XYZ file of C-alpha atoms in Angstrom:
515
model
C -13.031 40.174 4.407
C -15.199 40.448 7.425
C -14.014 37.596 9.536
C -12.131 37.519 12.807
C -9.289 35.232 11.773
C -6.104 35.039 9.728
C -8.090 35.267 6.510
C -9.019 38.846 7.182
C -8.074 41.172 4.382
C -10.281 43.018 1.938
C -10.546 41.326 -1.427
C -12.297 44.308 -2.991
C -9.536 46.661 -1.927
C -6.825 44.797 -3.767
C -8.558 43.094 -6.670
C -7.849 45.772 -9.271
C -4.153 45.800 -8.313
C -4.127 42.010 -8.175
C -5.500 41.584 -11.678
C -2.902 43.990 -13.027
C -0.105 42.174 -11.203
C -1.200 38.758 -12.432
C -1.560 39.897 -16.001
C 1.929 41.389 -15.777
C 3.209 38.477 -13.801
C -29.648 54.153 21.122
C -32.376 56.570 20.267
C -31.874 59.359 17.811
C -28.597 60.529 19.218
C -26.435 57.987 20.939
C -23.215 60.016 20.969
C -21.457 62.700 22.927
C -21.576 66.267 21.726
C -18.844 67.129 19.288
C -18.668 70.845 19.989
C -17.399 72.888 17.083
C -16.447 69.822 15.016
C -19.897 69.594 13.438
C -19.377 73.088 12.010
C -16.027 72.357 10.371
C -15.707 73.047 6.656
C -14.032 70.458 4.484
C -11.322 71.697 2.132
C -11.833 69.502 -0.938
C -8.818 69.286 -3.264
C -7.484 67.033 -6.011
C -6.510 63.699 -4.504
C -2.847 62.814 -3.996
C -1.515 59.368 -4.738
C -2.540 56.862 -2.063
C -0.114 56.588 0.826
C 1.718 53.330 1.362
C -0.584 52.637 4.315
C -3.499 52.938 1.865
C -1.827 50.540 -0.560
C 0.209 52.942 -2.714
C -0.303 53.612 -6.417
C -1.115 56.695 -8.442
C -3.658 59.478 -8.028
C -7.151 58.310 -9.016
C -8.237 59.002 -12.582
C -11.572 60.691 -13.331
C -14.594 58.460 -13.768
C -15.831 57.679 -17.306
C -18.499 60.356 -16.734
C -15.745 62.910 -16.263
C -16.394 63.259 -12.536
C -13.157 63.974 -10.706
C -12.106 62.628 -7.353
C -11.598 65.095 -4.546
C -10.063 64.465 -1.132
C -10.403 66.195 2.221
C -9.653 65.672 5.900
C -12.219 65.728 8.703
C -11.298 66.292 12.338
C -12.782 63.793 14.823
C -12.206 63.265 18.553
C -9.505 60.735 19.341
C -11.535 59.656 22.358
C -15.297 59.910 21.894
C -15.759 59.864 25.679
C -13.806 63.144 25.720
C -15.113 64.883 22.594
C -13.440 68.192 23.411
C -10.040 66.597 23.803
C -7.457 65.806 21.156
C -8.462 65.090 17.569
C -7.385 62.838 14.734
C -7.689 63.295 10.970
C -10.171 61.158 9.011
C -9.313 60.978 5.300
C -12.280 61.346 2.895
C -12.782 61.034 -0.848
C -15.725 61.970 -3.054
C -16.966 62.243 -6.623
C -19.724 64.829 -6.864
C -23.096 63.857 -8.320
C -23.163 64.053 -12.094
C -26.900 64.551 -12.727
C -29.376 67.394 -12.431
C -28.466 69.253 -9.202
C -32.162 69.650 -8.383
C -32.462 65.837 -8.154
C -29.383 65.294 -5.995
C -30.267 63.209 -2.918
C -27.104 63.775 -0.898
C -23.956 61.805 -0.122
C -23.763 58.009 -0.369
C -21.101 56.819 2.068
C -19.313 53.525 1.321
C -17.372 51.174 3.555
C -15.838 48.232 1.689
C -14.934 46.080 4.647
C -11.976 44.460 6.287
C -11.935 45.858 8.828
C -8.830 47.673 7.702
C -9.601 48.488 4.082
C -8.921 51.988 2.795
C -12.078 53.492 1.328
C -10.016 56.333 -0.129
C -8.099 53.911 -2.356
C -10.928 51.402 -2.932
C -13.785 53.648 -4.064
C -11.969 54.997 -7.156
C -11.071 51.434 -8.200
C -14.765 50.523 -8.314
C -16.318 53.939 -8.866
C -17.432 53.170 -12.408
C -19.610 50.346 -11.022
C -21.644 52.975 -9.188
C -22.140 55.354 -12.123
C -25.930 55.079 -11.931
C -25.888 55.947 -8.233
C -23.476 58.809 -8.951
C -26.166 60.580 -10.987
C -28.006 61.517 -7.791
C -25.441 61.005 -5.047
C -21.996 62.271 -4.263
C -20.027 59.031 -3.937
C -18.105 59.270 -0.652
C -15.772 56.953 1.217
C -13.167 57.260 3.927
C -10.316 55.601 5.741
C -11.797 54.550 9.086
C -9.752 55.451 12.136
C -6.676 53.248 12.375
C -6.636 52.745 8.593
C -4.644 54.330 5.757
C -4.321 58.065 6.338
C -6.655 58.150 9.357
C -4.334 57.793 12.372
C -3.046 54.479 10.987
C -2.140 51.676 13.356
C 1.506 50.725 12.924
C 2.948 47.388 13.992
C 5.864 45.683 12.258
C 8.252 46.628 9.468
C 7.964 45.257 5.935
C 10.774 42.762 6.551
C 9.159 41.612 9.778
C 5.823 41.182 7.998
C 7.476 39.035 5.332
C 8.597 36.762 8.161
C 5.200 36.942 9.878
C 3.334 35.763 6.798
C 5.821 32.938 6.143
C 5.375 31.362 9.582
C 3.857 27.931 10.020
C 0.222 28.749 10.844
C -0.783 25.078 11.273
C 1.477 23.750 14.046
C 1.783 19.987 14.413
C 3.455 19.687 17.818
C 4.070 21.628 21.019
C 7.292 23.186 19.732
C 5.569 24.553 16.620
C 2.629 25.732 18.725
C 5.017 27.686 20.947
C 6.631 29.267 17.892
C 3.230 30.387 16.617
C 2.203 31.810 19.997
C 5.533 33.595 20.446
C 5.383 35.078 16.950
C 1.812 36.307 17.533
C 2.899 37.901 20.825
C 5.770 39.610 19.008
C 3.426 41.109 16.436
C 0.927 42.260 19.057
C 3.675 43.781 21.197
C 4.920 45.767 18.195
C 1.417 47.155 17.693
C 1.291 48.266 21.325
C 4.751 49.838 21.149
C 4.166 51.728 17.900
C 0.474 52.658 18.264
C -0.151 52.857 22.004
C -2.109 56.119 21.741
C -4.407 54.886 18.983
C -5.185 51.284 19.965
C -7.863 52.026 22.604
C -9.863 54.136 20.148
C -10.336 52.061 16.973
C -13.469 50.127 17.882
C -16.339 49.879 15.430
C -18.435 52.042 17.746
C -15.809 54.788 17.376
C -15.961 54.524 13.572
C -19.771 54.645 13.686
C -19.629 57.892 15.676
C -17.160 59.241 13.114
C -19.720 58.463 10.412
C -22.413 60.432 12.190
C -20.065 63.382 12.486
C -19.288 62.912 8.789
C -22.998 62.975 7.974
C -23.346 66.337 9.671
C -20.190 67.808 8.165
C -21.320 66.692 4.697
C -24.586 68.531 5.292
C -26.940 65.529 5.278
C -29.933 65.074 7.583
C -29.720 61.308 7.096
C -26.829 58.950 6.448
C -27.273 57.207 3.098
C -24.960 54.229 3.269
C -23.594 51.292 1.258
C -21.767 48.784 3.458
C -19.970 45.718 2.115
C -18.610 42.821 4.204
C -17.396 44.262 7.541
C -19.064 47.444 6.310
C -22.397 45.750 7.095
C -21.306 45.320 10.714
C -20.247 48.959 10.850
C -23.568 49.953 9.306
C -25.472 47.819 11.810
C -23.636 49.412 14.729
C -24.375 52.851 13.280
C -28.063 51.975 12.972
C -28.078 50.813 16.588
C -26.486 54.033 17.840
C -28.318 56.436 15.507
C -31.506 54.762 14.214
C -33.265 58.061 13.540
C -30.394 59.206 11.351
C -30.442 56.193 9.000
C -31.410 57.153 5.464
C -31.383 54.699 2.572
C -28.954 51.935 3.478
C -27.749 48.772 1.748
C -25.830 45.943 3.427
C -24.105 43.601 0.931
C -21.995 40.508 1.820
C -23.481 40.450 5.270
C -21.664 39.707 8.519
C -23.552 37.565 11.022
C -23.769 39.902 14.029
C -24.836 37.149 16.437
C -21.623 35.115 16.302
C -18.664 35.231 18.640
C -15.174 35.011 17.063
C -15.047 31.221 17.278
C -18.427 30.816 15.608
C -17.470 33.351 12.969
C -14.212 31.556 12.184
C -16.011 28.214 11.901
C -18.697 29.718 9.690
C -16.097 31.215 7.411
C -14.236 27.906 7.285
C -17.420 26.315 5.947
C -17.913 29.213 3.558
C -14.485 28.880 1.982
C -14.884 25.127 1.690
C -18.198 25.669 -0.121
C -16.493 28.119 -2.472
C -13.684 25.622 -3.111
C -16.281 22.921 -3.834
C -17.946 25.250 -6.334
C -14.595 26.070 -7.943
C -13.795 22.381 -8.352
C -17.219 21.676 -9.848
C -16.924 24.643 -12.177
C -13.518 23.588 -13.465
C -14.384 19.939 -14.105
C -17.779 20.734 -15.618
C -15.975 22.066 -18.692
C -14.538 18.635 -19.459
C -10.953 19.878 -19.859
C -10.024 20.923 -16.324
C -6.192 20.855 -16.201
C -5.993 20.212 -12.439
C -8.262 17.171 -12.106
C -10.897 15.089 -13.830
C -13.442 15.167 -10.999
C -14.230 17.704 -8.264
C -12.913 15.326 -5.619
C -9.656 14.836 -7.516
C -9.196 18.612 -7.735
C -9.652 18.955 -3.966
C -7.483 15.934 -3.177
C -4.623 17.343 -5.257
C -4.936 20.711 -3.511
C -4.798 19.012 -0.113
C -1.725 17.024 -1.172
C -0.030 20.169 -2.476
C -0.514 21.859 0.886
C 0.837 18.811 2.734
C 3.872 18.737 0.433
C 4.509 22.450 0.918
C 4.596 22.029 4.684
C 7.478 19.596 4.233
C 9.208 21.422 1.377
C 8.264 24.908 0.137
C 8.807 25.805 -3.512
C 10.047 29.030 -5.131
C 7.447 31.790 -4.944
C 8.226 35.461 -5.583
C 12.017 35.717 -5.273
C 13.573 35.467 -2.775
C 10.576 34.152 -0.821
C 9.370 30.575 -0.853
C 5.755 29.487 -1.253
C 4.968 27.870 2.070
C 1.865 25.968 3.081
C 0.631 29.100 4.868
C 1.128 31.365 1.844
C -0.475 28.841 -0.508
C -3.542 28.456 1.734
C -3.842 32.219 1.919
C -3.515 32.546 -1.864
C -6.152 29.893 -2.524
C -8.539 31.669 -0.165
C -7.960 35.005 -1.877
C -8.816 33.520 -5.257
C -12.197 32.356 -3.942
C -13.406 35.888 -3.240
C -14.474 36.322 -6.840
C -15.347 33.966 -9.658
C -13.210 36.252 -11.838
C -10.164 34.904 -9.974
C -10.877 31.235 -10.595
C -8.819 31.175 -13.779
C -5.821 32.497 -11.820
C -6.289 29.819 -9.197
C -6.341 27.156 -11.898
C -3.178 28.531 -13.480
C -1.525 29.016 -10.101
C -2.205 25.421 -9.101
C -0.921 24.122 -12.441
C 2.328 26.003 -11.954
C 2.641 24.967 -8.314
C 2.341 21.307 -9.271
C 5.307 21.954 -11.557
C 7.331 23.641 -8.793
C 6.548 27.318 -9.486
C 4.625 29.105 -6.717
C 4.638 32.647 -8.116
C 0.919 33.050 -8.871
C -0.229 31.604 -5.559
C 2.297 33.853 -3.831
C 0.951 36.912 -5.668
C -2.550 35.977 -4.572
C -1.350 35.662 -0.991
C 0.455 39.003 -1.205
C -2.750 40.604 -2.391
C -4.600 39.269 0.635
C -1.898 40.643 2.930
C -1.610 44.086 1.330
C 1.932 43.569 -0.024
C 2.906 45.481 -3.154
C 5.315 44.189 -5.780
C 8.099 46.357 -4.350
C 7.824 44.623 -0.990
C 6.002 47.354 0.900
C 2.862 46.605 2.922
C -0.267 48.634 3.467
C -1.458 48.784 7.053
C -4.460 46.525 6.381
C -3.177 43.712 8.610
C -2.280 46.009 11.495
C -5.623 47.801 11.284
C -7.569 44.563 10.913
C -6.051 43.012 14.012
C -6.381 46.232 16.032
C -10.051 46.778 15.197
C -11.072 43.146 15.593
C -9.212 42.672 18.866
C -10.664 45.906 20.262
C -14.175 44.804 19.300
C -14.021 41.168 20.436
C -14.044 40.183 24.088
C -13.048 36.485 23.870
C -9.374 35.546 24.136
C -8.518 31.993 23.106
C -5.736 29.663 24.257
C -3.925 26.804 22.584
C -6.070 24.419 24.645
C -9.193 26.060 23.228
C -7.893 25.601 19.696
C -6.907 21.969 20.224
C -10.410 21.201 21.521
C -11.985 22.782 18.449
C -9.620 21.376 15.808
C -11.701 18.264 14.992
C -14.773 20.395 14.284
C -12.824 22.832 12.115
C -11.119 20.024 10.192
C -14.463 18.333 9.597
C -15.769 21.625 8.197
C -12.841 21.924 5.782
C -9.843 19.639 5.259
C -8.147 22.512 3.394
C -8.897 25.551 5.573
C -9.978 24.093 8.923
C -6.647 23.787 10.728
C -5.485 27.134 9.422
C -8.638 28.925 10.547
C -8.725 27.290 13.983
C -5.207 28.397 14.882
C -6.047 31.856 13.605
C -8.235 32.318 16.684
C -5.061 33.046 18.679
C -4.634 36.399 16.931
C -6.082 38.482 19.777
C -4.438 36.571 22.630
C -2.264 38.953 24.674
C -3.704 41.993 22.890
C -3.059 45.196 24.836
C -6.646 46.514 24.778
C -9.604 44.587 26.242
C -12.274 43.550 23.763
C -15.640 45.266 23.953
C -18.178 42.448 23.564
C -18.822 38.906 22.365
C -20.545 40.285 19.287
C -21.861 43.664 18.068
C -25.268 45.065 19.002
C -27.102 46.065 15.820
C -30.674 46.284 17.092
C -32.127 49.405 15.485
C -35.804 49.987 16.335
C -37.119 53.055 14.546
C -34.597 52.898 11.724
C -35.561 53.486 8.108
C -35.640 50.336 5.943
C -32.280 48.659 5.382
C -31.829 46.451 2.306
C -29.834 43.331 3.281
C -28.342 41.385 0.346
C -27.024 37.847 0.893
C -25.094 35.731 -1.635
C -25.614 31.958 -1.390
C -22.043 31.270 -2.590
C -20.227 33.868 -0.498
C -17.093 32.353 1.109
C -16.153 35.142 3.509
C -19.569 36.150 4.823
C -21.711 33.022 4.502
C -25.265 33.477 3.286
C -26.843 32.492 6.595
C -25.519 35.715 8.115
C -27.937 37.813 6.076
C -30.991 36.345 7.810
C -29.263 36.710 11.182
C -28.633 40.399 10.429
C -32.275 40.881 9.403
C -33.465 39.376 12.671
C -30.939 41.268 14.796
C -31.817 44.655 13.296
C -35.326 44.104 14.570
C -38.847 43.675 13.316
C -39.833 45.974 10.493
C -36.320 47.317 9.832
C -34.599 45.074 7.284
C -35.686 43.693 3.917
C -33.774 40.642 2.678
C -32.730 40.049 -0.926
C -31.054 36.778 -1.954
C -28.552 36.422 -4.791
C -27.850 32.876 -5.967
C -24.291 33.440 -7.090
C -20.598 33.038 -6.350
C -17.981 35.268 -4.777
C -17.872 37.802 -1.995
C -20.762 40.242 -2.359
C -23.566 40.667 -4.853
C -23.825 44.157 -6.357
C -20.385 44.029 -7.951
C -21.177 40.654 -9.502
C -22.884 42.753 -12.197
C -26.082 40.747 -11.748
C -28.774 42.959 -13.273
C -31.503 41.801 -10.912
C -29.440 42.687 -7.832
C -28.263 45.996 -9.242
C -31.762 46.988 -10.303
C -33.176 46.274 -6.838
C -30.399 48.181 -5.082
C -30.543 51.110 -7.497
C -34.330 51.355 -7.256
C -34.102 51.573 -3.497
C -31.205 53.997 -3.249
C -32.388 56.256 -6.079
C -36.167 56.113 -5.744
C -36.851 54.643 -2.312
C -38.539 51.551 -3.781
C -38.125 48.740 -1.273
C -38.123 45.303 -2.936
C -40.494 42.653 -1.668
C -38.832 40.806 1.202
C -37.647 37.372 0.126
C -36.886 38.476 -3.449
C -34.428 36.094 -5.118
C -32.014 36.979 -7.940
C -30.059 34.368 -9.845
């Protein structure tokens, strides 16, 4: 998820694990010199099992083509303003191109979003979706700095995170507001205590410079890139810093680079409400929707459930209770993909009967919690990267002033999203800017794909990204669909357009619409 708010995990990262759990229960340079680091040789080996910070699990299985996953570590400067100083390790993964070696284009680098998502654990989960691209590209991803195995940001313990995610995130009075502020300060202070050395160096500009070093170490003259969700922001920042090094690039599920954190949170609030509207319409259109006879009844019952849970939580995943906060989080997670709608329907049915397990599992997925109670570092990394990037710091007075607008945008998500703006208050590192600079004059064409039903990165952001990249840089493609992102919807029109560009350099006509 690309937003700067409490709803800020990576749906793609966890969806494969989630489904299993539910079924079981400037110019051409722009950077400082990197000295000898550009000449480093990567030692590719069979991949180990993902670390707990990456989400845990088993070593990745070969792709259906037989291509095996290999992992390596790249050295990068901790501080890009002092490139000859100390270094950190950046974890990489690849599957080598499967086609005729003479037709190999190079590496295709993926970032799946967050920020905070582990590319090393995510790419294998979705690698088969990119089999066509794998014929001419090495598929490559990485854990950005602060994430997974790449100098991970560490904040609170698993037990503390259980408490953190159970807190009341929609305070009703001054006492509850103080509790929320104090708990946020506690989390942020733990990040500073446990990751003081790393926190000043996890900005998106730092990750973009890592990608240009990666391009050189991989042996590519240009960076061929596939960015999803926050990965589009990272790609835009890269294009701004290194426009002459941009190769064939695709931005899917596009972040609006012109918004400040407040605007982004409000836009996402509207996006999730639109997705909930579409879910309610989809369920009742069948004629046998078990959670309501009309779309409005479905939404009214959801709103009542959340009100009831604030007063009295119900059993979730033992020994934890399903609170209003966890239920809201779980509902949001289910709206990332139309494939999850059936689980939302079942989860709501059970919740109305006093069983909150499915909604709790959905919430756990959003938060990076495994079934054994261990957390990935997605939340810590997400907060650290966002708060380092974003200059504004909001107060409770700011939130109270904005609450009516947020509630008007969504009676289900509005209050929750508004209070989420406090996440960076009292953060140890100053934020860099109100919003990222992605202007990229001189860049190669970038294909920007917007989904009209995207909850996390609303469709309007695609046009804003096109305009911000600059005249003659971006080509916009629209997908009239549901869920977060377009390519992985399996829509043949979208996939054909993206594949034609990445494989053959064929840029679709701007304004092309797929449905």
